[in-house]
Amino acid sequence: PEYIFNELNINSAMSAPDHNETLSIAKNINKEYDVAGYAYTGGGRMITRVEVSTDGGIHWELAEINRKERPNDYGMYWC
């Protein structure tokens, strides 16, 4: 299987938007907003999926992952 949760110790944090930052919906219709953060697994495996919710977890959207890390010589991903 693609996801084996008993192997993963996923940790993540958001760095943008800032804590308590709000965006006016009326001023930002049809605009994009870049969110930022990090995620890593305890086993050196690549993060394969990130989902973002803007309504408290009712609806979720897949995020585009901008990968900055590269695997080491053994194919492992480390922060």
Coordinates of N, CA and C in Angstrom, one line a residue:
P1 N 0.8 -1.2 0.0 CA 0.0 0.0 0.0 C 0.9 1.3 0.0
E2 N 0.3 2.3 -0.5 CA 1.0 3.6 -0.6 C 1.2 4.2 0.8
Y3 N 0.2 4.1 1.7 CA 0.3 4.7 3.0 C 0.3 3.6 4.1
I4 N 1.3 3.5 4.9 CA 1.3 2.6 6.0 C 1.5 3.5 7.3
F5 N 0.4 3.8 8.0 CA 0.5 4.8 9.0 C 1.3 4.3 10.2
N6 N 1.4 3.0 10.5 CA 2.2 2.6 11.6 C 3.6 2.7 11.4
E7 N 4.1 3.0 10.2 CA 5.5 3.3 9.9 C 5.8 4.8 10.0
L8 N 4.8 5.6 9.9 CA 5.1 7.1 9.8 C 4.9 7.8 11.1
N9 N 5.7 8.7 11.4 CA 5.6 9.6 12.5 C 5.6 11.0 11.9
I10 N 4.5 11.4 11.3 CA 4.5 12.7 10.5 C 4.4 13.9 11.5
N11 N 5.2 14.9 11.2 CA 5.2 16.1 11.9 C 5.1 17.2 10.9
S12 N 4.3 18.3 11.3 CA 4.1 19.4 10.3 C 3.8 20.7 11.1
A13 N 4.0 21.8 10.4 CA 3.7 23.1 11.0 C 3.5 24.1 9.8
M14 N 2.6 25.0 10.0 CA 2.3 26.1 9.1 C 3.1 27.3 9.5
S15 N 3.7 28.0 8.5 CA 4.4 29.2 8.8 C 3.7 30.4 8.1
A16 N 2.9 30.2 7.2 CA 2.1 31.2 6.5 C 0.8 30.6 6.1
P17 N -0.3 31.1 6.5 CA -0.6 32.5 7.0 C -0.1 32.5 8.5
D18 N 0.1 33.8 8.9 CA 0.5 34.0 10.3 C -0.6 33.7 11.2
H19 N -0.3 33.5 12.5 CA -1.3 33.2 13.5 C -2.3 34.4 13.6
N20 N -3.6 34.1 13.5 CA -4.7 35.1 13.6 C -4.7 36.0 12.3
E21 N -4.0 35.6 11.3 CA -4.1 36.4 10.0 C -5.4 36.2 9.4
T22 N -6.1 37.2 8.9 CA -7.3 37.1 8.2 C -7.2 37.7 6.8
L23 N -8.0 37.2 5.9 CA -8.0 37.7 4.5 C -9.5 38.1 4.2
S24 N -9.7 39.2 3.6 CA -11.0 39.6 3.2 C -11.4 38.8 2.0
I25 N -12.5 38.1 2.1 CA -13.0 37.3 0.9 C -13.4 38.2 -0.2
A26 N -14.0 39.3 0.1 CA -14.5 40.2 -0.9 C -13.4 40.8 -1.7
K27 N -12.2 41.1 -1.1 CA -11.1 41.7 -1.8 C -10.2 40.7 -2.5
N28 N -10.4 39.4 -2.2 CA -9.6 38.4 -2.7 C -10.3 37.3 -3.6
I29 N -11.4 37.6 -4.1 CA -12.1 36.7 -4.9 C -11.3 36.4 -6.2
N30 N -11.2 35.2 -6.6 CA -10.4 34.8 -7.8 C -8.9 35.0 -7.6
K31 N -8.4 35.2 -6.4 CA -7.0 35.4 -6.2 C -6.5 34.1 -5.5
E32 N -5.2 33.9 -5.7 CA -4.5 32.8 -5.0 C -3.8 33.3 -3.8
Y33 N -3.6 32.4 -2.8 CA -2.9 32.8 -1.6 C -1.9 31.6 -1.3
D34 N -0.6 31.9 -1.3 CA 0.3 30.8 -1.0 C 0.4 30.6 0.5
V35 N 0.3 29.3 0.9 CA 0.5 28.9 2.3 C 1.9 28.3 2.3
A36 N 2.5 28.3 3.5 CA 3.8 27.7 3.6 C 3.9 27.0 4.9
G37 N 4.8 26.1 5.0 CA 5.1 25.3 6.2 C 6.0 24.1 5.9
Y38 N 6.1 23.2 6.8 CA 6.9 22.0 6.5 C 6.2 20.8 7.0
A39 N 6.7 19.7 6.5 CA 6.2 18.4 7.0 C 7.3 17.4 6.8
Y40 N 7.5 16.5 7.7 CA 8.5 15.4 7.6 C 8.0 14.2 8.3
T41 N 8.6 13.0 7.8 CA 8.3 11.8 8.5 C 9.4 11.3 9.3
G42 N 9.1 10.5 10.3 CA 10.2 10.0 11.2 C 11.1 9.0 10.5
G43 N 10.6 8.4 9.3 CA 11.4 7.4 8.7 C 12.2 7.9 7.5
G44 N 12.3 9.2 7.2 CA 13.0 9.7 6.1 C 12.3 9.5 4.8
R45 N 11.0 9.2 4.8 CA 10.3 9.0 3.6 C 9.8 10.3 3.1
M46 N 9.6 10.4 1.8 CA 9.1 11.7 1.2 C 7.6 11.9 1.5
I47 N 7.2 13.1 1.9 CA 5.8 13.4 2.1 C 5.1 13.3 0.7
T48 N 4.0 12.6 0.6 CA 3.4 12.4 -0.7 C 2.1 13.1 -0.9
R49 N 1.6 13.7 0.2 CA 0.2 14.3 0.1 C 0.1 15.4 1.2
V50 N -0.4 16.6 0.8 CA -0.7 17.6 1.7 C -2.1 18.1 1.4
E51 N -3.0 18.2 2.4 CA -4.3 18.8 2.2 C -4.5 20.0 3.1
V52 N -5.3 21.0 2.6 CA -5.5 22.2 3.3 C -7.0 22.5 3.4
S53 N -7.4 23.0 4.5 CA -8.8 23.3 4.8 C -8.9 24.8 5.1
T54 N -9.9 25.5 4.5 CA -10.1 26.9 4.9 C -11.4 27.1 5.6
D55 N -12.1 26.0 6.0 CA -13.3 26.1 6.7 C -13.4 25.3 7.9
G56 N -12.3 25.1 8.6 CA -12.3 24.4 9.9 C -12.4 22.9 9.7
G57 N -12.0 22.4 8.5 CA -11.9 20.9 8.3 C -13.2 20.3 7.7
I58 N -14.1 21.1 7.3 CA -15.3 20.6 6.6 C -15.0 20.1 5.2
H59 N -14.2 20.9 4.5 CA -13.8 20.6 3.1 C -12.3 20.7 3.1
W60 N -11.7 19.8 2.3 CA -10.2 19.7 2.2 C -9.9 19.7 0.7
E61 N -8.8 20.4 0.4 CA -8.2 20.5 -1.0 C -6.8 20.0 -1.0
L62 N -6.4 19.3 -2.0 CA -5.0 18.9 -2.2 C -4.2 20.1 -2.5
A63 N -3.0 20.2 -1.8 CA -2.1 21.3 -2.0 C -1.0 20.9 -3.0
E64 N -0.5 21.8 -3.7 CA 0.7 21.6 -4.5 C 1.9 21.7 -3.7
I65 N 2.8 20.6 -3.7 CA 4.0 20.6 -2.9 C 5.1 21.2 -3.6
N66 N 5.8 22.2 -3.1 CA 7.0 22.7 -3.6 C 8.2 22.1 -2.9
R67 N 8.8 21.1 -3.5 CA 9.9 20.4 -2.7 C 11.2 21.1 -2.8
K68 N 11.8 21.4 -1.7 CA 13.1 22.0 -1.7 C 14.2 21.0 -1.3
E69 N 13.8 19.9 -0.6 CA 14.7 18.9 -0.2 C 15.0 18.0 -1.3
R70 N 16.2 17.3 -1.3 CA 16.5 16.3 -2.2 C 16.9 15.1 -1.5
P71 N 16.7 13.9 -2.0 CA 17.0 12.7 -1.3 C 18.6 12.5 -1.2
N72 N 19.0 11.9 -0.1 CA 20.4 11.6 0.1 C 20.8 10.5 -0.8
D73 N 22.1 10.0 -0.7 CA 22.6 9.0 -1.6 C 21.8 7.6 -1.4
Y74 N 21.1 7.5 -0.3 CA 20.3 6.3 0.0 C 18.8 6.4 -0.4
G75 N 18.5 7.6 -1.0 CA 17.1 7.8 -1.4 C 16.2 8.3 -0.2
M76 N 16.8 8.7 0.9 CA 16.0 9.1 2.0 C 15.9 10.6 2.1
Y77 N 14.8 11.1 2.6 CA 14.5 12.6 2.7 C 14.6 13.0 4.2
W78 N 15.5 13.9 4.4 CA 15.7 14.4 5.8 C 15.7 15.9 5.8
C79 N 15.2 16.5 6.9 CA 15.1 18.0 7.0 C 16.5 18.5 7.2

